[in-house]
PDB file of C-alpha atoms in Angstrom:
ATOM      1  CA  MET A   1       0.000   0.000   0.000  1.00 56.00           C
ATOM      2  CA  THR A   2       1.444   3.271  -1.057  1.00 59.00           C
ATOM      3  CA  THR A   3       0.964   6.239   1.225  1.00 62.00           C
ATOM      4  CA  THR A   4       1.013   9.816  -0.018  1.00 63.00           C
ATOM      5  CA  PRO A   5       3.235  11.992   2.091  1.00 65.00           C
ATOM      6  CA  ALA A   6       1.495  14.911   3.789  1.00 59.00           C
ATOM      7  CA  PRO A   7       2.240  18.232   2.156  1.00 62.00           C
ATOM      8  CA  ALA A   8       4.926  20.212   3.912  1.00 56.00           C
ATOM      9  CA  ALA A   9       3.677  23.096   6.023  1.00 52.00           C
ATOM     10  CA  VAL A  10       4.165  26.387   4.278  1.00 50.00           C
ATOM     11  CA  PRO A  11       5.823  28.875   6.665  1.00 55.00           C
ATOM     12  CA  VAL A  12       3.798  31.979   7.248  1.00 47.00           C
ATOM     13  CA  GLU A  13       5.797  35.003   6.215  1.00 52.00           C
ATOM     14  CA  ARG A  14       5.469  37.879   8.615  1.00 60.00           C
ATOM     15  CA  PRO A  15       4.859  41.273   7.083  1.00 70.00           C
ATOM     16  CA  ARG A  16       8.047  43.214   6.687  1.00 80.00           C
ATOM     17  CA  GLY A  17       8.912  46.213   8.820  1.00 88.00           C
ATOM     18  CA  ILE A  18       6.595  45.525  11.774  1.00 94.00           C
ATOM     19  CA  LEU A  19       9.123  46.808  14.306  1.00 95.00           C
ATOM     20  CA  THR A  20       9.896  49.912  12.248  1.00 96.00           C
ATOM     21  CA  THR A  21       6.199  50.617  11.772  1.00 96.00           C
ATOM     22  CA  THR A  22       5.540  50.231  15.491  1.00 96.00           C
ATOM     23  CA  CYS A  23       8.383  52.594  16.413  1.00 97.00           C
ATOM     24  CA  ALA A  24       7.161  55.161  13.886  1.00 97.00           C
ATOM     25  CA  VAL A  25       3.627  55.055  15.255  1.00 97.00           C
ATOM     26  CA  LEU A  26       4.865  55.398  18.851  1.00 96.00           C
ATOM     27  CA  LEU A  27       7.067  58.357  17.918  1.00 97.00           C
ATOM     28  CA  ALA A  28       4.148  59.961  16.104  1.00 97.00           C
ATOM     29  CA  GLY A  29       2.044  59.538  19.240  1.00 96.00           C
ATOM     30  CA  VAL A  30       4.670  61.286  21.377  1.00 96.00           C
ATOM     31  CA  LEU A  31       4.937  64.165  18.891  1.00 96.00           C
ATOM     32  CA  ALA A  32       1.179  64.507  18.542  1.00 96.00           C
ATOM     33  CA  ARG A  33       0.385  64.348  22.252  1.00 94.00           C
ATOM     34  CA  PRO A  34       3.490  64.866  24.424  1.00 93.00           C
ATOM     35  CA  GLY A  35       1.137  65.779  27.258  1.00 90.00           C
ATOM     36  CA  TRP A  36       0.104  62.146  27.403  1.00 90.00           C
ATOM     37  CA  ILE A  37       3.540  61.321  28.835  1.00 91.00           C
ATOM     38  CA  PRO A  38       2.866  61.416  32.590  1.00 89.00           C
ATOM     39  CA  THR A  39       4.800  63.763  34.822  1.00 83.00           C
ATOM     40  CA  ALA A  40       5.440  60.931  37.245  1.00 78.00           C
ATOM     41  CA  PRO A  41       7.480  58.874  37.736  1.00 80.00           C
ATOM     42  CA  GLY A  42      10.715  60.836  37.698  1.00 82.00           C
ATOM     43  CA  HIS A  43       9.228  63.966  36.056  1.00 85.00           C
ATOM     44  CA  LEU A  44       9.341  62.074  32.761  1.00 89.00           C
ATOM     45  CA  GLY A  45       6.917  64.526  31.166  1.00 90.00           C
ATOM     46  CA  SER A  46       9.239  67.503  31.678  1.00 92.00           C
ATOM     47  CA  LEU A  47      12.188  65.530  30.338  1.00 91.00           C
ATOM     48  CA  THR A  48      10.178  64.548  27.250  1.00 93.00           C
ATOM     49  CA  ASP A  49       9.130  68.166  26.640  1.00 94.00           C
ATOM     50  CA  THR A  50      12.751  69.293  26.908  1.00 94.00           C
ATOM     51  CA  MET A  51      14.219  66.725  24.532  1.00 94.00           C
ATOM     52  CA  LEU A  52      11.346  66.605  22.019  1.00 96.00           C
ATOM     53  CA  PRO A  53      13.194  68.573  19.284  1.00 97.00           C
ATOM     54  CA  TRP A  54      15.889  65.898  19.267  1.00 97.00           C
ATOM     55  CA  THR A  55      13.393  63.245  18.164  1.00 97.00           C
ATOM     56  CA  ALA A  56      14.376  64.447  14.699  1.00 97.00           C
ATOM     57  CA  LEU A  57      17.432  62.200  15.031  1.00 97.00           C
ATOM     58  CA  ALA A  58      15.171  59.143  14.969  1.00 97.00           C
ATOM     59  CA  LEU A  59      13.585  60.061  11.639  1.00 97.00           C
ATOM     60  CA  PRO A  60      16.502  59.140   9.340  1.00 97.00           C
ATOM     61  CA  ALA A  61      16.865  55.840  11.201  1.00 97.00           C
ATOM     62  CA  LEU A  62      13.196  55.031  10.632  1.00 97.00           C
ATOM     63  CA  PHE A  63      13.397  55.764   6.907  1.00 97.00           C
ATOM     64  CA  ALA A  64      16.642  53.801   6.573  1.00 97.00           C
ATOM     65  CA  ALA A  65      15.113  50.800   8.341  1.00 96.00           C
ATOM     66  CA  ALA A  66      11.992  50.982   6.155  1.00 95.00           C
ATOM     67  CA  LEU A  67      14.074  51.060   2.979  1.00 95.00           C
ATOM     68  CA  LEU A  68      16.324  48.263   4.207  1.00 95.00           C
ATOM     69  CA  ARG A  69      13.291  46.059   4.908  1.00 91.00           C
ATOM     70  CA  ARG A  70      11.691  47.165   1.621  1.00 93.00           C
ATOM     71  CA  SER A  71       8.478  47.779   3.496  1.00 94.00           C
ATOM     72  CA  ARG A  72       6.009  50.210   2.009  1.00 94.00           C
ATOM     73  CA  THR A  73       3.985  50.083   5.216  1.00 95.00           C
ATOM     74  CA  ALA A  74       6.979  51.073   7.343  1.00 95.00           C
ATOM     75  CA  LEU A  75       7.918  53.798   4.871  1.00 96.00           C
ATOM     76  CA  ALA A  76       4.421  55.236   4.998  1.00 96.00           C
ATOM     77  CA  ALA A  77       4.429  55.029   8.795  1.00 96.00           C
ATOM     78  CA  ALA A  78       7.738  56.939   8.952  1.00 97.00           C
ATOM     79  CA  VAL A  79       6.165  59.829   7.061  1.00 97.00           C
ATOM     80  CA  LEU A  80       3.733  60.407   9.941  1.00 97.00           C
ATOM     81  CA  PRO A  81       6.281  61.433  12.637  1.00 97.00           C
ATOM     82  CA  LEU A  82       8.144  63.470  10.016  1.00 97.00           C
ATOM     83  CA  ALA A  83       4.993  65.448   9.244  1.00 98.00           C
ATOM     84  CA  LEU A  84       4.231  65.909  12.926  1.00 97.00           C
ATOM     85  CA  TRP A  85       7.793  67.043  13.707  1.00 97.00           C
ATOM     86  CA  LEU A  86       7.671  69.607  10.914  1.00 97.00           C
ATOM     87  CA  THR A  87       4.284  70.801  12.163  1.00 96.00           C
ATOM     88  CA  ALA A  88       5.622  71.216  15.701  1.00 95.00           C
ATOM     89  CA  PHE A  89       9.077  72.628  14.952  1.00 96.00           C
ATOM     90  CA  GLY A  90       9.247  73.609  11.298  1.00 94.00           C
ATOM     91  CA  GLY A  91       8.292  77.183  12.125  1.00 94.00           C
ATOM     92  CA  THR A  92      11.052  77.335  14.739  1.00 95.00           C
ATOM     93  CA  LEU A  93      13.664  76.881  12.030  1.00 94.00           C
ATOM     94  CA  THR A  94      12.528  79.960  10.093  1.00 96.00           C
ATOM     95  CA  ASP A  95      13.863  83.436  10.763  1.00 97.00           C
ATOM     96  CA  LYS A  96      11.132  85.435  12.501  1.00 97.00           C
ATOM     97  CA  SER A  97      13.216  88.521  13.253  1.00 97.00           C
ATOM     98  CA  ALA A  98      12.198  91.988  12.121  1.00 96.00           C
ATOM     99  CA  PRO A  99      14.191  95.199  11.845  1.00 94.00           C
ATOM    100  CA  GLY A 100      14.077  97.854  14.508  1.00 93.00           C
ATOM    101  CA  GLY A 101      13.473  97.771  18.222  1.00 96.00           C
ATOM    102  CA  ASP A 102      13.536 100.255  21.060  1.00 97.00           C
ATOM    103  CA  LEU A 103      16.179  98.600  23.227  1.00 98.00           C
ATOM    104  CA  THR A 104      18.493  95.605  23.380  1.00 98.00           C
ATOM    105  CA  VAL A 105      18.656  93.208  26.318  1.00 98.00           C
ATOM    106  CA  VAL A 106      21.243  90.525  27.070  1.00 98.00           C
ATOM    107  CA  SER A 107      21.291  87.788  29.683  1.00 98.00           C
ATOM    108  CA  HIS A 108      24.188  85.500  30.556  1.00 98.00           C
ATOM    109  CA  ASN A 109      24.996  82.838  33.117  1.00 98.00           C
ATOM    110  CA  VAL A 110      28.663  83.775  33.433  1.00 98.00           C
ATOM    111  CA  ASN A 111      29.659  80.652  35.437  1.00 97.00           C
ATOM    112  CA  GLN A 112      30.904  81.274  38.950  1.00 96.00           C
ATOM    113  CA  ASP A 113      34.295  79.760  38.019  1.00 94.00           C
ATOM    114  CA  ASN A 114      34.743  81.970  34.941  1.00 96.00           C
ATOM    115  CA  PRO A 115      38.468  82.764  34.885  1.00 95.00           C
ATOM    116  CA  ASP A 116      38.205  85.885  32.717  1.00 96.00           C
ATOM    117  CA  PRO A 117      35.359  88.271  33.624  1.00 97.00           C
ATOM    118  CA  GLN A 118      36.942  91.107  31.638  1.00 97.00           C
ATOM    119  CA  ASP A 119      36.887  89.130  28.397  1.00 97.00           C
ATOM    120  CA  THR A 120      33.328  88.018  29.107  1.00 98.00           C
ATOM    121  CA  VAL A 121      32.239  91.634  29.565  1.00 98.00           C
ATOM    122  CA  ARG A 122      33.982  92.632  26.339  1.00 98.00           C
ATOM    123  CA  ARG A 123      32.069  89.979  24.398  1.00 98.00           C
ATOM    124  CA  LEU A 124      28.739  90.923  25.964  1.00 98.00           C
ATOM    125  CA  LEU A 125      29.209  94.631  25.289  1.00 98.00           C
ATOM    126  CA  ALA A 126      29.682  93.876  21.587  1.00 98.00           C
ATOM    127  CA  ALA A 127      25.879  93.492  21.446  1.00 98.00           C
ATOM    128  CA  HIS A 128      25.452  97.021  22.924  1.00 98.00           C
ATOM    129  CA  PRO A 129      22.808  95.984  25.469  1.00 98.00           C
ATOM    130  CA  ASP A 130      20.742  98.680  27.130  1.00 98.00           C
ATOM    131  CA  ILE A 131      19.876  96.205  29.892  1.00 98.00           C
ATOM    132  CA  LEU A 132      22.231  93.418  30.898  1.00 98.00           C
ATOM    133  CA  ALA A 133      21.431  90.589  33.334  1.00 98.00           C
ATOM    134  CA  LEU A 134      24.105  88.338  34.802  1.00 98.00           C
ATOM    135  CA  GLU A 135      23.609  85.109  36.709  1.00 98.00           C
ATOM    136  CA  GLU A 136      25.936  82.912  38.755  1.00 98.00           C
ATOM    137  CA  LEU A 137      27.997  85.757  40.111  1.00 97.00           C
ATOM    138  CA  SER A 138      30.203  84.874  43.052  1.00 96.00           C
ATOM    139  CA  PRO A 139      31.690  86.960  45.874  1.00 94.00           C
ATOM    140  CA  GLU A 140      35.056  86.596  44.138  1.00 94.00           C
ATOM    141  CA  THR A 141      33.973  87.570  40.597  1.00 95.00           C
ATOM    142  CA  ALA A 142      31.159  90.079  41.197  1.00 96.00           C
ATOM    143  CA  PRO A 143      33.537  93.000  41.955  1.00 96.00           C
ATOM    144  CA  ALA A 144      35.391  92.312  38.698  1.00 97.00           C
ATOM    145  CA  TYR A 145      32.163  92.524  36.695  1.00 98.00           C
ATOM    146  CA  GLU A 146      31.122  95.695  38.498  1.00 97.00           C
ATOM    147  CA  ARG A 147      34.446  97.369  37.687  1.00 97.00           C
ATOM    148  CA  ALA A 148      34.416  96.259  34.050  1.00 97.00           C
ATOM    149  CA  LEU A 149      30.813  97.415  33.490  1.00 98.00           C
ATOM    150  CA  ALA A 150      30.995 100.687  35.421  1.00 97.00           C
ATOM    151  CA  PRO A 151      32.230 102.820  32.469  1.00 97.00           C
ATOM    152  CA  VAL A 152      29.165 101.870  30.393  1.00 97.00           C
ATOM    153  CA  TYR A 153      26.372 101.503  32.958  1.00 98.00           C
ATOM    154  CA  ARG A 154      25.639 104.163  35.548  1.00 96.00           C
ATOM    155  CA  HIS A 155      22.830 102.118  37.074  1.00 98.00           C
ATOM    156  CA  HIS A 156      23.028  98.619  38.448  1.00 98.00           C
ATOM    157  CA  PHE A 157      21.747  96.387  41.232  1.00 98.00           C
ATOM    158  CA  HIS A 158      23.480  93.226  42.373  1.00 96.00           C
ATOM    159  CA  GLN A 159      22.299  90.885  45.088  1.00 95.00           C
ATOM    160  CA  GLY A 160      23.658  87.412  45.784  1.00 95.00           C
ATOM    161  CA  THR A 161      24.366  85.568  42.539  1.00 97.00           C
ATOM    162  CA  VAL A 162      22.337  87.789  40.179  1.00 98.00           C
ATOM    163  CA  GLY A 163      22.655  91.340  38.958  1.00 98.00           C
ATOM    164  CA  VAL A 164      21.210  93.810  36.457  1.00 98.00           C
ATOM    165  CA  TRP A 165      23.007  96.677  34.695  1.00 98.00           C
ATOM    166  CA  SER A 166      21.128  99.405  32.827  1.00 98.00           C
ATOM    167  CA  VAL A 167      21.752 102.580  30.862  1.00 98.00           C
ATOM    168  CA  TYR A 168      18.399 103.741  32.255  1.00 98.00           C
ATOM    169  CA  PRO A 169      17.743 104.644  35.892  1.00 98.00           C
ATOM    170  CA  LEU A 170      16.678 101.738  38.092  1.00 98.00           C
ATOM    171  CA  SER A 171      14.155 102.065  40.891  1.00 98.00           C
ATOM    172  CA  ASP A 172      12.360  99.747  43.332  1.00 97.00           C
ATOM    173  CA  ALA A 173      15.226  97.264  43.072  1.00 98.00           C
ATOM    174  CA  THR A 174      14.924  94.372  45.496  1.00 97.00           C
ATOM    175  CA  SER A 175      15.887  90.757  45.955  1.00 97.00           C
ATOM    176  CA  LEU A 176      13.152  88.142  45.531  1.00 97.00           C
ATOM    177  CA  PRO A 177      13.096  85.364  48.147  1.00 93.00           C
ATOM    178  CA  ILE A 178      12.651  82.330  45.906  1.00 94.00           C
ATOM    179  CA  MET A 179      15.409  80.364  47.675  1.00 91.00           C
ATOM    180  CA  PRO A 180      17.312  80.525  50.970  1.00 87.00           C
ATOM    181  CA  TRP A 181      19.971  82.603  49.201  1.00 85.00           C
ATOM    182  CA  SER A 182      19.586  85.415  46.650  1.00 90.00           C
ATOM    183  CA  ARG A 183      19.089  84.055  43.129  1.00 95.00           C
ATOM    184  CA  ALA A 184      16.392  86.419  41.854  1.00 98.00           C
ATOM    185  CA  LEU A 185      15.684  90.157  41.783  1.00 98.00           C
ATOM    186  CA  ARG A 186      13.400  92.738  40.289  1.00 98.00           C
ATOM    187  CA  ALA A 187      13.895  96.365  39.341  1.00 98.00           C
ATOM    188  CA  THR A 188      12.067  99.015  37.329  1.00 98.00           C
ATOM    189  CA  ALA A 189      13.991 100.550  34.440  1.00 98.00           C
ATOM    190  CA  GLY A 190      12.910 104.095  33.585  1.00 98.00           C
ATOM    191  CA  THR A 191      13.194 103.867  29.799  1.00 98.00           C
ATOM    192  CA  PRO A 192      12.311 106.746  27.427  1.00 97.00           C
ATOM    193  CA  HIS A 193       9.250 104.685  26.444  1.00 96.00           C
ATOM    194  CA  GLY A 194       7.980 104.271  29.986  1.00 97.00           C
ATOM    195  CA  PRO A 195       8.736 102.071  32.993  1.00 98.00           C
ATOM    196  CA  LEU A 196       9.782  98.487  32.347  1.00 98.00           C
ATOM    197  CA  THR A 197       9.848  95.915  35.135  1.00 98.00           C
ATOM    198  CA  VAL A 198      12.882  93.645  34.865  1.00 98.00           C
ATOM    199  CA  TYR A 199      13.081  90.292  36.646  1.00 98.00           C
ATOM    200  CA  VAL A 200      16.348  88.374  36.762  1.00 98.00           C
ATOM    201  CA  ALA A 201      16.349  84.800  38.025  1.00 98.00           C
ATOM    202  CA  HIS A 202      18.579  81.770  38.255  1.00 98.00           C
ATOM    203  CA  LEU A 203      16.445  78.764  39.134  1.00 97.00           C
ATOM    204  CA  PRO A 204      18.017  75.668  40.726  1.00 95.00           C
ATOM    205  CA  SER A 205      19.735  73.138  38.511  1.00 93.00           C
ATOM    206  CA  VAL A 206      18.111  69.938  37.302  1.00 91.00           C
ATOM    207  CA  ARG A 207      19.778  66.576  36.785  1.00 86.00           C
ATOM    208  CA  VAL A 208      18.932  63.229  35.228  1.00 85.00           C
ATOM    209  CA  ARG A 209      19.685  60.488  37.770  1.00 81.00           C
ATOM    210  CA  PRO A 210      19.193  56.726  37.305  1.00 77.00           C
ATOM    211  CA  THR A 211      17.292  56.306  40.578  1.00 72.00           C
ATOM    212  CA  ALA A 212      15.377  59.592  40.725  1.00 75.00           C
ATOM    213  CA  GLY A 213      14.776  60.449  37.075  1.00 79.00           C
ATOM    214  CA  PHE A 214      14.597  64.132  36.117  1.00 86.00           C
ATOM    215  CA  THR A 215      15.172  65.896  39.437  1.00 88.00           C
ATOM    216  CA  THR A 216      13.210  69.155  39.218  1.00 91.00           C
ATOM    217  CA  ALA A 217      11.685  69.534  42.687  1.00 91.00           C
ATOM    218  CA  ALA A 218      13.918  72.412  43.838  1.00 94.00           C
ATOM    219  CA  ARG A 219      13.552  74.213  40.510  1.00 95.00           C
ATOM    220  CA  ASP A 220       9.786  73.831  40.487  1.00 94.00           C
ATOM    221  CA  GLU A 221       9.438  75.152  44.050  1.00 95.00           C
ATOM    222  CA  ALA A 222      11.572  78.217  43.276  1.00 96.00           C
ATOM    223  CA  LEU A 223       9.554  78.679  40.083  1.00 97.00           C
ATOM    224  CA  ARG A 224       6.329  78.631  42.071  1.00 96.00           C
ATOM    225  CA  ARG A 225       7.580  81.369  44.393  1.00 96.00           C
ATOM    226  CA  LEU A 226       8.835  83.485  41.499  1.00 97.00           C
ATOM    227  CA  THR A 227       5.548  83.113  39.611  1.00 97.00           C
ATOM    228  CA  THR A 228       3.549  84.065  42.700  1.00 96.00           C
ATOM    229  CA  ARG A 229       5.550  87.281  43.067  1.00 96.00           C
ATOM    230  CA  ILE A 230       5.231  88.182  39.380  1.00 97.00           C
ATOM    231  CA  ARG A 231       1.478  87.572  39.353  1.00 96.00           C
ATOM    232  CA  ALA A 232       0.985  89.614  42.515  1.00 96.00           C
ATOM    233  CA  GLU A 233       2.845  92.554  41.052  1.00 96.00           C
ATOM    234  CA  ASN A 234       1.074  92.304  37.674  1.00 95.00           C
ATOM    235  CA  ALA A 235       3.356  94.826  35.993  1.00 97.00           C
ATOM    236  CA  PRO A 236       1.965  96.092  32.672  1.00 97.00           C
ATOM    237  CA  ARG A 237       5.326  95.743  30.864  1.00 98.00           C
ATOM    238  CA  SER A 238       7.975  93.327  32.046  1.00 98.00           C
ATOM    239  CA  LEU A 239      10.930  91.165  31.107  1.00 98.00           C
ATOM    240  CA  LEU A 240      12.115  87.964  32.725  1.00 98.00           C
ATOM    241  CA  LEU A 241      15.784  87.299  32.051  1.00 98.00           C
ATOM    242  CA  GLY A 242      17.899  84.474  33.324  1.00 98.00           C
ATOM    243  CA  ASP A 243      18.865  80.850  33.562  1.00 98.00           C
ATOM    244  CA  LEU A 244      15.590  79.050  34.257  1.00 98.00           C
ATOM    245  CA  ASN A 245      17.084  75.556  33.959  1.00 96.00           C
ATOM    246  CA  GLY A 246      14.178  74.599  31.728  1.00 95.00           C
ATOM    247  CA  SER A 247      13.141  74.995  28.118  1.00 96.00           C
ATOM    248  CA  ALA A 248      10.170  77.097  27.106  1.00 95.00           C
ATOM    249  CA  ASP A 249       8.446  73.845  26.096  1.00 94.00           C
ATOM    250  CA  ASP A 250       8.779  72.279  29.553  1.00 95.00           C
ATOM    251  CA  ARG A 251       5.272  71.915  30.972  1.00 94.00           C
ATOM    252  CA  ALA A 252       6.589  72.803  34.441  1.00 94.00           C
ATOM    253  CA  LEU A 253       7.342  76.330  33.184  1.00 96.00           C
ATOM    254  CA  ARG A 254       3.797  76.953  31.946  1.00 95.00           C
ATOM    255  CA  PRO A 255       2.920  79.183  34.930  1.00 94.00           C
ATOM    256  CA  LEU A 256       5.467  81.572  33.394  1.00 95.00           C
ATOM    257  CA  THR A 257       5.143  80.816  29.691  1.00 95.00           C
ATOM    258  CA  SER A 258       1.364  81.204  29.862  1.00 95.00           C
ATOM    259  CA  ARG A 259       1.971  84.853  30.776  1.00 96.00           C
ATOM    260  CA  PHE A 260       5.272  85.611  29.046  1.00 98.00           C
ATOM    261  CA  ALA A 261       6.280  85.066  25.421  1.00 98.00           C
ATOM    262  CA  SER A 262       9.663  83.624  24.570  1.00 98.00           C
ATOM    263  CA  ALA A 263      11.732  86.088  22.551  1.00 98.00           C
ATOM    264  CA  GLN A 264      13.487  83.224  20.779  1.00 98.00           C
ATOM    265  CA  THR A 265      10.245  81.475  19.866  1.00 96.00           C
ATOM    266  CA  THR A 266       8.537  84.595  18.533  1.00 97.00           C
ATOM    267  CA  ALA A 267      11.450  86.525  17.017  1.00 98.00           C
ATOM    268  CA  GLY A 268      14.432  84.191  16.662  1.00 98.00           C
ATOM    269  CA  ALA A 269      15.766  81.793  14.057  1.00 96.00           C
ATOM    270  CA  GLY A 270      16.232  78.198  15.104  1.00 96.00           C
ATOM    271  CA  PHE A 271      16.083  76.710  18.566  1.00 97.00           C
ATOM    272  CA  GLY A 272      18.700  79.018  20.094  1.00 98.00           C
ATOM    273  CA  PHE A 273      20.190  76.279  22.261  1.00 98.00           C
ATOM    274  CA  THR A 274      22.463  77.646  24.996  1.00 98.00           C
ATOM    275  CA  TRP A 275      23.806  74.761  27.085  1.00 98.00           C
ATOM    276  CA  PRO A 276      26.411  73.376  27.199  1.00 97.00           C
ATOM    277  CA  SER A 277      28.230  76.073  25.270  1.00 97.00           C
ATOM    278  CA  GLY A 278      30.588  73.646  23.503  1.00 95.00           C
ATOM    279  CA  PHE A 279      27.706  71.682  21.936  1.00 97.00           C
ATOM    280  CA  PRO A 280      24.367  73.192  22.971  1.00 98.00           C
ATOM    281  CA  VAL A 281      21.479  70.726  23.159  1.00 97.00           C
ATOM    282  CA  VAL A 282      18.847  72.707  25.074  1.00 97.00           C
ATOM    283  CA  ARG A 283      17.848  76.326  25.641  1.00 98.00           C
ATOM    284  CA  ILE A 284      17.643  76.940  29.377  1.00 98.00           C
ATOM    285  CA  ASP A 285      18.685  80.609  29.256  1.00 98.00           C
ATOM    286  CA  GLN A 286      15.622  82.676  28.511  1.00 98.00           C
ATOM    287  CA  ILE A 287      14.417  86.136  27.572  1.00 98.00           C
ATOM    288  CA  LEU A 288      10.669  86.273  28.226  1.00 98.00           C
ATOM    289  CA  VAL A 289       8.526  89.338  27.522  1.00 98.00           C
ATOM    290  CA  ASP A 290       5.103  90.563  28.609  1.00 98.00           C
ATOM    291  CA  GLY A 291       3.442  93.811  27.536  1.00 98.00           C
ATOM    292  CA  VAL A 292       6.270  94.474  25.072  1.00 98.00           C
ATOM    293  CA  ARG A 293       7.286  92.611  21.929  1.00 98.00           C
ATOM    294  CA  ALA A 294      10.559  91.036  20.838  1.00 98.00           C
ATOM    295  CA  THR A 295      11.558  91.961  17.284  1.00 98.00           C
ATOM    296  CA  SER A 296      14.663  89.754  17.120  1.00 98.00           C
ATOM    297  CA  ALA A 297      16.459  87.229  19.298  1.00 98.00           C
ATOM    298  CA  TRP A 298      19.767  85.423  19.005  1.00 98.00           C
ATOM    299  CA  THR A 299      22.623  83.794  20.920  1.00 98.00           C
ATOM    300  CA  LEU A 300      25.959  85.547  21.317  1.00 98.00           C
ATOM    301  CA  PRO A 301      29.382  83.947  20.763  1.00 97.00           C
ATOM    302  CA  ALA A 302      30.729  81.775  23.565  1.00 98.00           C
ATOM    303  CA  THR A 303      32.565  83.237  26.529  1.00 98.00           C
ATOM    304  CA  ARG A 304      34.534  81.322  29.174  1.00 96.00           C
ATOM    305  CA  SER A 305      31.197  80.147  30.610  1.00 98.00           C
ATOM    306  CA  ASP A 306      29.466  76.819  30.028  1.00 97.00           C
ATOM    307  CA  HIS A 307      26.380  78.763  28.840  1.00 98.00           C
ATOM    308  CA  LEU A 308      25.941  80.878  25.722  1.00 98.00           C
ATOM    309  CA  PRO A 309      24.679  84.440  26.234  1.00 98.00           C
ATOM    310  CA  VAL A 310      21.240  85.318  24.842  1.00 98.00           C
ATOM    311  CA  ALA A 311      20.124  88.628  23.357  1.00 98.00           C
ATOM    312  CA  ALA A 312      16.963  90.235  22.028  1.00 98.00           C
ATOM    313  CA  THR A 313      15.684  93.542  20.766  1.00 98.00           C
ATOM    314  CA  ILE A 314      12.468  94.787  22.339  1.00 98.00           C
ATOM    315  CA  THR A 315       9.869  97.211  21.046  1.00 98.00           C
ATOM    316  CA  PHE A 316       7.183  98.997  23.032  1.00 96.00           C
TER     317      PHE A 316
END
């Protein structure tokens, strides 16, 4: 008796590019709804907001993987995060500056260990700022900055680690108690266009730690105190200058960014990253405006600090 062998099982071929398609869809979800990333654990939401522009680095990898797998589905899926990234950040890459402006402002975290304050001042003065804010002054370096800036600025107020220098008279200058030591101040500059309230702040640093995640508790508490003071004062025209240790996209900064506009976002070209100065990956040094408008914004050349200086022109 002759038996007919059973037909061999035909292996089921999996569709190509499943992993690439899945990664593209997940990335598109993050770009479309970053707010869905929870704040806890480890302040993951703030970290996602901060690093979101760098998701662009994943796009070439997705397209390369789709082409390598010869998967039309994966290739189509990769187009989705590309479109969403361009929607979110394409406008940031364009130059939004306009000519003119009533005054120029500069802010710089000079680094408390800066070995050459005189050279730093020389580089900052090249922008001809009418108002200059400095952060991370130290008892050892602050006198050097005061001496170097004295020939240009008749008016200044320095308290703790922050200071403001102005070609216009300053009044009502005071330190703001956002931390146990002085890292914020306010003053009113009597400009030819009317009074302008100037806030200078250096919020606490943040770190990414394996066990604690994105450590922002100290920054967020100081931010809350600063925001409370600004809201209570409710100045009609104001600037907030300084190292906020957070990007303008960070949801934790929304109590400020809901009131103030970022000069870089509205009048700059590109992301204006400021830290670290050797290869900037994030903009944590901010010029925020309320009741006035920025007409241009840019970063200045590097000094001996680990931050780049930021500048903007302001119109009333």
